[in-house]
Amino acid sequence: LLQNLIANRQPLFVGPARVLADNPDKLTNKIDEAHMQLAKDLSEILRRAETEVIIITPYYVPGDRGVQLIRDLVAKGVRVIILTNSLASNNHVPVHSAYARYRRDVIRAGVELYEMRANAARELNDSEEGPDTLTLHTKAILIDQKKLFVGSLNLDPRSVHENTEIGVVLTSPVLVEDVSNAIDGALDRVAFKL
């Protein structure tokens, strides 16, 4: 999605970056908070958000703690936008059904919640050509028009508790503004607002 949204622009973006990662020992140990380092670090970064958080994730099952996190962000005046797969664009129906249980709570928390349209690829290309169904697979978070997290982490229990994940937080206001503007310009064409 990000590649399609900024395909016509080829600028060089430079900025400080921080790698967030789970220790591979996570795979061989009993599930424990101490082994969920990436999720812990990312949560701390999100809690420091001041104005806006845009979350793009194919699988979104926030659990009660995730709902509380976004509730806390909205309560302090942070605009939260979440884009995830719809049932029609999702390639894992069980994950979608787990997400569906949290939809109302997320919306009531004040989040602008969007689900990807299955025909989004054709909308992005402004043609009838392309795949019949597009499944969102991007995992990115834009924070305060300054920081961009991109990585392997889905926002679901399996990724947080069981998988070993990695990502990069890049500080680049120019890049984040570019991506944010591209998302704003395309969101209503490629997704349904709930």
PDB file of N, CA, C and O in Angstrom, residues 70 102-113 194:
ATOM      1  N   ILE A  70      -5.506   2.856  23.153  1.00  0.00           N
ATOM      2  CA  ILE A  70      -6.060   3.857  22.233  1.00  0.00           C
ATOM      3  C   ILE A  70      -7.060   4.766  22.936  1.00  0.00           C
ATOM      4  O   ILE A  70      -7.152   5.950  22.614  1.00  0.00           O
ATOM      5  N   TYR A 102     -13.867  -6.538  18.902  1.00  0.00           N
ATOM      6  CA  TYR A 102     -13.353  -5.297  19.477  1.00  0.00           C
ATOM      7  C   TYR A 102     -13.771  -4.047  18.696  1.00  0.00           C
ATOM      8  O   TYR A 102     -13.498  -2.929  19.133  1.00  0.00           O
ATOM      9  N   ARG A 103     -14.402  -4.229  17.559  1.00  0.00           N
ATOM     10  CA  ARG A 103     -14.730  -3.086  16.700  1.00  0.00           C
ATOM     11  C   ARG A 103     -15.513  -1.987  17.420  1.00  0.00           C
ATOM     12  O   ARG A 103     -15.165  -0.819  17.342  1.00  0.00           O
ATOM     13  N   ARG A 104     -16.585  -2.365  18.086  1.00  0.00           N
ATOM     14  CA  ARG A 104     -17.410  -1.362  18.773  1.00  0.00           C
ATOM     15  C   ARG A 104     -16.618  -0.623  19.850  1.00  0.00           C
ATOM     16  O   ARG A 104     -16.728   0.594  19.983  1.00  0.00           O
ATOM     17  N   ASP A 105     -15.836  -1.363  20.624  1.00  0.00           N
ATOM     18  CA  ASP A 105     -15.042  -0.729  21.675  1.00  0.00           C
ATOM     19  C   ASP A 105     -14.035   0.261  21.093  1.00  0.00           C
ATOM     20  O   ASP A 105     -13.815   1.343  21.650  1.00  0.00           O
ATOM     21  N   VAL A 106     -13.436  -0.092  19.981  1.00  0.00           N
ATOM     22  CA  VAL A 106     -12.450   0.768  19.330  1.00  0.00           C
ATOM     23  C   VAL A 106     -13.126   2.038  18.810  1.00  0.00           C
ATOM     24  O   VAL A 106     -12.632   3.152  19.012  1.00  0.00           O
ATOM     25  N   ILE A 107     -14.274   1.883  18.190  1.00  0.00           N
ATOM     26  CA  ILE A 107     -15.000   3.052  17.680  1.00  0.00           C
ATOM     27  C   ILE A 107     -15.470   3.927  18.837  1.00  0.00           C
ATOM     28  O   ILE A 107     -15.338   5.151  18.800  1.00  0.00           O
ATOM     29  N   ARG A 108     -16.004   3.303  19.882  1.00  0.00           N
ATOM     30  CA  ARG A 108     -16.458   4.068  21.061  1.00  0.00           C
ATOM     31  C   ARG A 108     -15.301   4.794  21.751  1.00  0.00           C
ATOM     32  O   ARG A 108     -15.506   5.807  22.411  1.00  0.00           O
ATOM     33  N   ALA A 109     -14.102   4.266  21.603  1.00  0.00           N
ATOM     34  CA  ALA A 109     -12.926   4.923  22.192  1.00  0.00           C
ATOM     35  C   ALA A 109     -12.581   6.210  21.445  1.00  0.00           C
ATOM     36  O   ALA A 109     -11.793   7.012  21.940  1.00  0.00           O
ATOM     37  N   GLY A 110     -13.166   6.400  20.269  1.00  0.00           N
ATOM     38  CA  GLY A 110     -12.931   7.618  19.503  1.00  0.00           C
ATOM     39  C   GLY A 110     -11.993   7.455  18.330  1.00  0.00           C
ATOM     40  O   GLY A 110     -11.546   8.435  17.732  1.00  0.00           O
ATOM     41  N   VAL A 111     -11.704   6.232  17.967  1.00  0.00           N
ATOM     42  CA  VAL A 111     -10.815   5.945  16.851  1.00  0.00           C
ATOM     43  C   VAL A 111     -11.560   6.112  15.523  1.00  0.00           C
ATOM     44  O   VAL A 111     -12.742   5.799  15.426  1.00  0.00           O
ATOM     45  N   GLU A 112     -10.856   6.601  14.518  1.00  0.00           N
ATOM     46  CA  GLU A 112     -11.370   6.600  13.153  1.00  0.00           C
ATOM     47  C   GLU A 112     -10.937   5.255  12.563  1.00  0.00           C
ATOM     48  O   GLU A 112      -9.777   5.070  12.235  1.00  0.00           O
ATOM     49  N   LEU A 113     -11.873   4.331  12.464  1.00  0.00           N
ATOM     50  CA  LEU A 113     -11.573   2.960  12.072  1.00  0.00           C
ATOM     51  C   LEU A 113     -11.968   2.728  10.622  1.00  0.00           C
ATOM     52  O   LEU A 113     -13.113   2.987  10.239  1.00  0.00           O
ATOM     53  N   LEU A 194     -15.838   2.894   9.343  1.00  0.00           N
ATOM     54  CA  LEU A 194     -16.872   2.294  10.163  1.00  0.00           C
ATOM     55  C   LEU A 194     -17.468   3.340  11.092  1.00  0.00           C
ATOM     56  O   LEU A 194     -16.810   4.249  11.511  1.00  0.00           O
TER      57      LEU A 194
END
